[in-house]
Amino acid sequence: MFSKFFIRFLFYIFSIYFLYISLSFSAGKSFELYDIKFSFDGIFGTFDKPSARRGLQIYREVCSGCHGLKFIAYRNLTSLGYSREEIKNIASEYEIEDGPNSEGEMYLRPAVSSDNFIDPYANINMAKFMNNGAAPPDLSLIVKARNYGSKYVYSLLMGYKDIPDNFDSLNGYYNKFYPGHIIAMPQPLYGDDVEYLDGTISSLEQEVIDITTFLTWTSHPEMVDRKKMGFKVLVFLIFMTGLLFLSYKKIWKPVKDGSI
Ligand code: HEC
């Protein structure tokens, strides 16, 4: 009697708890970010490579003036479908400091495939000085570093609005999605910032999707492999559960039949 009541009690408590969790999650999610669907969403989602490649073009032509990408090496671009030759050409457009040479001096040389993307500023103080006191963060892991990373980056780049009257703007720009709403970064994309190499017509939305896809790849280059592996593990576990259930039936059959 008691135990039945107790189980029912536990059931109610857990139901309320799960309801609470799911409601608070959906409340968190609806922090008014744009509800956009990406090519890499879902268990079978993969990176739209042409989009990520266009994103690289935007990074190189717009964002790289202020933001580094220090955890990505040029050779990592092979997973976006670039050939060795193309990567060599991309790398050789940048110069990096190396050394010391035999005379003890540092020198500049063209980057090679194994170098990481160069930083636009020599050090953080220079980065701050050039940007009204706010250093632009490295973008390699920005999608991982923010809640709802891809949606946040997408919304941020789409979220520049005129400063409302009741807002006092100190050295910043109004962004609907930036915490506190005043961000030191001027609106970087307007829609006609690049002439896409693959002939795609540029628009603000297209550019923002492409750069977000690219930055999601830099944060999670292993995502597609991880999903594939996850799916295999899931299939294996379902198979294993079936097998264990059948063994259980077989092992206990004599007991059930009463022959033991
Ligand atoms: C003129 C320099 C400049 C350019 C160009 C620029 N940014 Fe920024 N960015 C900044 C600065 C400065 C900050 C720091 C903002 C702050 O702390 O208020 C920033 C911050 C960011 C952030 C982090 C926001 C956060 O939540 O902390 C993201 C994401 C970002 N930029 C993406 C981009 C992308 C994508 C591009 C290219 C399309 C780009 N930026 C181009 C200067 C720039």
GROMACS .gro file of C-alpha atoms and ligand atoms in nm:
model
  303
    1MET     CA    1   0.000   0.000   0.000
    2PHE     CA    2   0.267   0.243   0.115
    3SER     CA    3   0.503   0.159  -0.166
    4LYS     CA    4   0.235   0.217  -0.431
    5PHE     CA    5   0.164   0.557  -0.286
    6PHE     CA    6   0.535   0.630  -0.268
    7ILE     CA    7   0.594   0.538  -0.633
    8ARG     CA    8   0.303   0.754  -0.742
    9PHE     CA    9   0.442   1.039  -0.533
   10LEU     CA   10   0.785   1.002  -0.694
   11PHE     CA   11   0.623   0.995  -1.037
   12TYR     CA   12   0.446   1.328  -0.972
   13ILE     CA   13   0.758   1.489  -0.834
   14PHE     CA   14   0.964   1.384  -1.137
   15SER     CA   15   0.694   1.495  -1.380
   16ILE     CA   16   0.682   1.841  -1.225
   17TYR     CA   17   1.060   1.858  -1.223
   18PHE     CA   18   1.091   1.766  -1.592
   19LEU     CA   19   0.816   2.007  -1.686
   20TYR     CA   20   1.001   2.281  -1.500
   21ILE     CA   21   1.331   2.197  -1.669
   22SER     CA   22   1.184   2.185  -2.017
   23LEU     CA   23   0.996   2.512  -1.962
   24SER     CA   24   1.301   2.690  -1.829
   25PHE     CA   25   1.507   2.562  -2.121
   26SER     CA   26   1.260   2.686  -2.374
   27ALA     CA   27   1.245   3.017  -2.186
   28GLY     CA   28   1.623   3.045  -2.205
   29LYS     CA   29   1.619   2.965  -2.571
   30SER     CA   30   1.363   3.226  -2.654
   31PHE     CA   31   1.606   3.499  -2.545
   32GLU     CA   32   1.469   3.638  -2.870
   33LEU     CA   33   1.754   3.500  -3.084
   34TYR     CA   34   1.654   3.447  -3.445
   35ASP     CA   35   1.522   3.096  -3.488
   36ILE     CA   36   1.728   2.999  -3.790
   37LYS     CA   37   1.788   2.649  -3.926
   38PHE     CA   38   2.144   2.566  -4.029
   39SER     CA   39   2.275   2.292  -4.257
   40PHE     CA   40   2.458   2.138  -3.960
   41ASP     CA   41   2.155   2.115  -3.727
   42GLY     CA   42   2.015   1.778  -3.622
   43ILE     CA   43   2.175   1.434  -3.595
   44PHE     CA   44   2.226   1.401  -3.969
   45GLY     CA   45   2.321   1.766  -4.031
   46THR     CA   46   2.652   1.830  -4.208
   47PHE     CA   47   2.840   2.147  -4.295
   48ASP     CA   48   2.733   2.303  -4.619
   49LYS     CA   49   3.089   2.322  -4.754
   50PRO     CA   50   3.031   2.580  -5.029
   51SER     CA   51   2.868   2.801  -4.763
   52ALA     CA   52   3.164   2.755  -4.525
   53ARG     CA   53   3.402   2.840  -4.809
   54ARG     CA   54   3.209   3.159  -4.878
   55GLY     CA   55   3.234   3.222  -4.503
   56LEU     CA   56   3.612   3.194  -4.525
   57GLN     CA   57   3.606   3.453  -4.801
   58ILE     CA   58   3.407   3.688  -4.573
   59TYR     CA   59   3.645   3.623  -4.286
   60ARG     CA   60   3.944   3.703  -4.504
   61GLU     CA   61   3.795   4.012  -4.665
   62VAL     CA   62   3.611   4.162  -4.367
   63CYS     CA   63   3.666   4.011  -4.023
   64SER     CA   64   4.038   3.935  -4.043
   65GLY     CA   65   4.111   4.309  -4.024
   66CYS     CA   66   4.026   4.293  -3.654
   67HIS     CA   67   3.986   3.927  -3.550
   68GLY     CA   68   4.238   3.644  -3.539
   69LEU     CA   69   4.170   3.273  -3.593
   70LYS     CA   70   4.469   3.142  -3.407
   71PHE     CA   71   4.360   2.781  -3.352
   72ILE     CA   72   4.311   2.712  -3.721
   73ALA     CA   73   4.604   2.626  -3.945
   74TYR     CA   74   4.579   2.691  -4.319
   75ARG     CA   75   4.615   2.317  -4.383
   76ASN     CA   76   4.296   2.250  -4.179
   77LEU     CA   77   4.110   2.398  -4.476
   78THR     CA   78   4.145   2.064  -4.655
   79SER     CA   79   3.832   1.950  -4.473
   80LEU     CA   80   3.637   2.228  -4.648
   81GLY     CA   81   3.746   2.081  -4.981
   82TYR     CA   82   4.045   2.302  -5.063
   83SER     CA   83   4.333   2.139  -5.249
   84ARG     CA   84   4.693   2.158  -5.125
   85GLU     CA   85   4.776   2.400  -5.402
   86GLU     CA   86   4.485   2.632  -5.314
   87ILE     CA   87   4.586   2.625  -4.948
   88LYS     CA   88   4.946   2.709  -5.033
   89ASN     CA   89   4.823   3.009  -5.231
   90ILE     CA   90   4.595   3.128  -4.952
   91ALA     CA   91   4.873   3.095  -4.692
   92SER     CA   92   5.132   3.271  -4.906
   93GLU     CA   93   4.918   3.588  -4.909
   94TYR     CA   94   4.999   3.640  -4.540
   95GLU     CA   95   5.329   3.730  -4.381
   96ILE     CA   96   5.434   3.603  -4.044
   97GLU     CA   97   5.721   3.686  -3.816
   98ASP     CA   98   5.976   3.409  -3.775
   99GLY     CA   99   6.326   3.375  -3.642
  100PRO     CA  100   6.566   3.449  -3.504
  101ASN     CA  101   6.791   3.401  -3.808
  102SER     CA  102   7.163   3.327  -3.785
  103GLU     CA  103   7.225   3.692  -3.706
  104GLY     CA  104   6.978   3.681  -3.419
  105GLU     CA  105   6.718   3.893  -3.592
  106MET     CA  106   6.346   3.826  -3.636
  107TYR     CA  107   6.229   3.841  -3.994
  108LEU     CA  108   5.908   3.824  -4.199
  109ARG     CA  109   5.834   3.535  -4.434
  110PRO     CA  110   5.527   3.427  -4.632
  111ALA     CA  111   5.308   3.185  -4.430
  112VAL     CA  112   5.302   2.817  -4.527
  113SER     CA  113   5.023   2.558  -4.495
  114SER     CA  114   5.133   2.445  -4.149
  115ASP     CA  115   5.118   2.796  -4.000
  116ASN     CA  116   4.812   2.911  -3.813
  117PHE     CA  117   4.607   3.208  -3.930
  118ILE     CA  118   4.789   3.527  -3.843
  119ASP     CA  119   4.665   3.774  -3.584
  120PRO     CA  120   4.579   4.122  -3.708
  121TYR     CA  121   4.742   4.292  -3.409
  122ALA     CA  122   5.089   4.248  -3.263
  123ASN     CA  123   4.953   4.229  -2.907
  124ILE     CA  124   4.638   4.282  -2.701
  125ASN     CA  125   4.721   4.641  -2.607
  126MET     CA  126   4.743   4.737  -2.970
  127ALA     CA  127   4.413   4.553  -3.033
  128LYS     CA  128   4.246   4.755  -2.756
  129PHE     CA  129   4.404   5.082  -2.862
  130MET     CA  130   4.279   5.042  -3.218
  131ASN     CA  131   3.922   4.956  -3.111
  132ASN     CA  132   3.817   5.212  -2.851
  133GLY     CA  133   3.945   5.004  -2.561
  134ALA     CA  134   3.771   4.671  -2.646
  135ALA     CA  135   3.995   4.403  -2.793
  136PRO     CA  136   3.825   4.199  -3.068
  137PRO     CA  137   3.822   3.838  -2.943
  138ASP     CA  138   3.982   3.556  -3.142
  139LEU     CA  139   3.704   3.393  -3.344
  140SER     CA  140   3.831   3.032  -3.365
  141LEU     CA  141   3.620   2.917  -3.070
  142ILE     CA  142   3.361   3.192  -3.043
  143VAL     CA  143   3.070   2.962  -3.136
  144LYS     CA  144   3.171   2.722  -2.860
  145ALA     CA  145   3.222   3.006  -2.613
  146ARG     CA  146   2.870   3.154  -2.636
  147ASN     CA  147   2.535   3.004  -2.539
  148TYR     CA  148   2.345   2.895  -2.850
  149GLY     CA  149   2.671   2.977  -3.033
  150SER     CA  150   2.568   2.964  -3.400
  151LYS     CA  151   2.229   3.123  -3.342
  152TYR     CA  152   2.392   3.390  -3.127
  153VAL     CA  153   2.657   3.480  -3.384
  154TYR     CA  154   2.392   3.487  -3.657
  155SER     CA  155   2.163   3.707  -3.447
  156LEU     CA  156   2.447   3.937  -3.339
  157LEU     CA  157   2.551   4.006  -3.697
  158MET     CA  158   2.188   4.067  -3.799
  159GLY     CA  159   2.109   4.261  -3.482
  160TYR     CA  160   2.244   4.613  -3.545
  161LYS     CA  161   1.972   4.875  -3.501
  162ASP     CA  162   1.958   5.251  -3.456
  163ILE     CA  163   2.022   5.354  -3.097
  164PRO     CA  164   1.685   5.401  -2.921
  165ASP     CA  165   1.626   5.749  -2.770
  166ASN     CA  166   1.641   5.632  -2.411
  167PHE     CA  167   1.986   5.480  -2.460
  168ASP     CA  168   2.304   5.658  -2.374
  169SER     CA  169   2.569   5.532  -2.613
  170LEU     CA  170   2.923   5.560  -2.489
  171ASN     CA  171   3.167   5.469  -2.761
  172GLY     CA  172   2.960   5.190  -2.903
  173TYR     CA  173   2.694   5.072  -3.141
  174TYR     CA  174   2.348   4.943  -3.055
  175ASN     CA  175   2.296   4.572  -3.100
  176LYS     CA  176   1.972   4.401  -3.005
  177PHE     CA  177   2.143   4.076  -2.905
  178TYR     CA  178   2.466   4.184  -2.739
  179PRO     CA  179   2.443   4.164  -2.357
  180GLY     CA  180   2.392   4.525  -2.245
  181HIS     CA  181   2.315   4.620  -2.608
  182ILE     CA  182   2.618   4.847  -2.658
  183ILE     CA  183   2.897   4.676  -2.850
  184ALA     CA  184   3.234   4.819  -2.950
  185MET     CA  185   3.227   4.647  -3.290
  186PRO     CA  186   3.079   4.857  -3.569
  187GLN     CA  187   2.833   4.667  -3.791
  188PRO     CA  188   3.070   4.451  -4.000
  189LEU     CA  189   2.830   4.324  -4.269
  190TYR     CA  190   2.570   4.510  -4.474
  191GLY     CA  191   2.499   4.275  -4.764
  192ASP     CA  192   2.730   4.399  -5.039
  193ASP     CA  193   3.062   4.342  -4.863
  194VAL     CA  194   3.203   4.069  -5.085
  195GLU     CA  195   3.180   3.961  -5.444
  196TYR     CA  196   3.150   3.587  -5.398
  197LEU     CA  197   3.410   3.385  -5.587
  198ASP     CA  198   3.155   3.112  -5.662
  199GLY     CA  199   2.909   3.355  -5.818
  200THR     CA  200   2.648   3.342  -5.538
  201ILE     CA  201   2.453   3.668  -5.511
  202SER     CA  202   2.545   3.837  -5.186
  203SER     CA  203   2.290   3.967  -4.937
  204LEU     CA  204   2.312   4.037  -4.566
  205GLU     CA  205   2.137   3.713  -4.474
  206GLN     CA  206   2.351   3.507  -4.715
  207GLU     CA  207   2.673   3.658  -4.581
  208VAL     CA  208   2.571   3.605  -4.219
  209ILE     CA  209   2.470   3.242  -4.278
  210ASP     CA  210   2.801   3.179  -4.457
  211ILE     CA  211   3.026   3.336  -4.193
  212THR     CA  212   2.828   3.161  -3.916
  213THR     CA  213   2.867   2.826  -4.092
  214PHE     CA  214   3.240   2.890  -4.127
  215LEU     CA  215   3.281   2.993  -3.761
  216THR     CA  216   3.082   2.690  -3.646
  217TRP     CA  217   3.324   2.474  -3.841
  218THR     CA  218   3.626   2.645  -3.679
  219SER     CA  219   3.476   2.578  -3.334
  220HIS     CA  220   3.360   2.222  -3.409
  221PRO     CA  221   3.568   2.084  -3.697
  222GLU     CA  222   3.500   1.731  -3.568
  223MET     CA  223   3.119   1.774  -3.557
  224VAL     CA  224   3.030   1.562  -3.860
  225ASP     CA  225   3.257   1.272  -3.756
  226ARG     CA  226   3.118   1.293  -3.404
  227LYS     CA  227   2.759   1.270  -3.531
  228LYS     CA  228   2.845   0.974  -3.756
  229MET     CA  229   3.011   0.797  -3.464
  230GLY     CA  230   2.715   0.879  -3.237
  231PHE     CA  231   2.475   0.725  -3.486
  232LYS     CA  232   2.686   0.407  -3.511
  233VAL     CA  233   2.698   0.380  -3.132
  234LEU     CA  234   2.321   0.424  -3.116
  235VAL     CA  235   2.262   0.146  -3.371
  236PHE     CA  236   2.505  -0.077  -3.182
  237LEU     CA  237   2.330  -0.011  -2.850
  238ILE     CA  238   1.987  -0.090  -2.996
  239PHE     CA  239   2.126  -0.414  -3.145
  240MET     CA  240   2.294  -0.500  -2.813
  241THR     CA  241   1.974  -0.434  -2.617
  242GLY     CA  242   1.784  -0.674  -2.845
  243LEU     CA  243   2.054  -0.937  -2.807
  244LEU     CA  244   2.061  -0.904  -2.429
  245PHE     CA  245   1.683  -0.926  -2.411
  246LEU     CA  246   1.682  -1.247  -2.615
  247SER     CA  247   1.959  -1.399  -2.397
  248TYR     CA  248   1.766  -1.304  -2.086
  249LYS     CA  249   1.455  -1.478  -2.221
  250LYS     CA  250   1.656  -1.787  -2.308
  251ILE     CA  251   1.844  -1.808  -1.977
  252TRP     CA  252   1.531  -1.770  -1.763
  253LYS     CA  253   1.308  -1.990  -1.978
  254PRO     CA  254   1.361  -2.310  -1.772
  255VAL     CA  255   1.277  -2.119  -1.452
  256LYS     CA  256   0.961  -1.974  -1.605
  257ASP     CA  257   0.855  -2.315  -1.738
  258GLY     CA  258   0.912  -2.459  -1.393
  259SER     CA  259   1.165  -2.717  -1.516
  260ILE     CA  260   1.426  -2.592  -1.264
  261HEC     C1  261   3.675   4.718  -3.704
  261HEC     C2  262   3.708   4.599  -3.635
  261HEC     C3  263   3.615   4.480  -3.642
  261HEC     C4  264   3.574   4.411  -3.755
  261HEC     C5  265   3.607   4.439  -3.901
  261HEC     C6  266   3.496   4.298  -3.706
  261HEC     N1  267   3.489   4.301  -3.570
  261HEC    FE1  268   3.395   4.168  -3.450
  261HEC     N2  269   3.452   4.268  -3.285
  261HEC     C7  270   3.526   4.386  -3.284
  261HEC     C8  271   3.540   4.432  -3.148
  261HEC     C9  272   3.616   4.557  -3.104
  261HEC    C10  273   3.474   4.339  -3.066
  261HEC    C11  274   3.457   4.343  -2.913
  261HEC    C12  275   3.323   4.405  -2.883
  261HEC    C13  276   3.304   4.445  -2.739
  261HEC     O1  277   3.373   4.390  -2.652
  261HEC     O2  278   3.215   4.530  -2.714
  261HEC    C14  279   3.418   4.238  -3.155
  261HEC    C15  280   3.346   4.128  -3.111
  261HEC    C16  281   3.298   4.029  -3.195
  261HEC    C17  282   3.227   3.911  -3.151
  261HEC    C18  283   3.201   3.869  -3.006
  261HEC    C19  284   3.076   3.925  -2.947
  261HEC    C20  285   3.061   3.875  -2.806
  261HEC     O3  286   2.958   3.813  -2.774
  261HEC     O4  287   3.152   3.896  -2.725
  261HEC    C21  288   3.193   3.838  -3.261
  261HEC    C22  289   3.118   3.706  -3.268
  261HEC    C23  290   3.242   3.912  -3.376
  261HEC     N3  291   3.305   4.027  -3.332
  261HEC    C24  292   3.229   3.867  -3.506
  261HEC    C25  293   3.278   3.938  -3.616
  261HEC    C26  294   3.263   3.891  -3.752
  261HEC    C27  295   3.197   3.760  -3.793
  261HEC    C28  296   3.323   3.984  -3.832
  261HEC    C29  297   3.333   3.982  -3.981
  261HEC    C30  298   3.210   3.969  -4.055
  261HEC    C31  299   3.374   4.090  -3.744
  261HEC     N4  300   3.344   4.058  -3.615
  261HEC    C32  301   3.440   4.203  -3.790
  261HEC    C33  302   3.579   4.449  -3.396
  261HEC    C34  303   3.560   4.411  -3.526
   0.00000   0.00000   0.00000
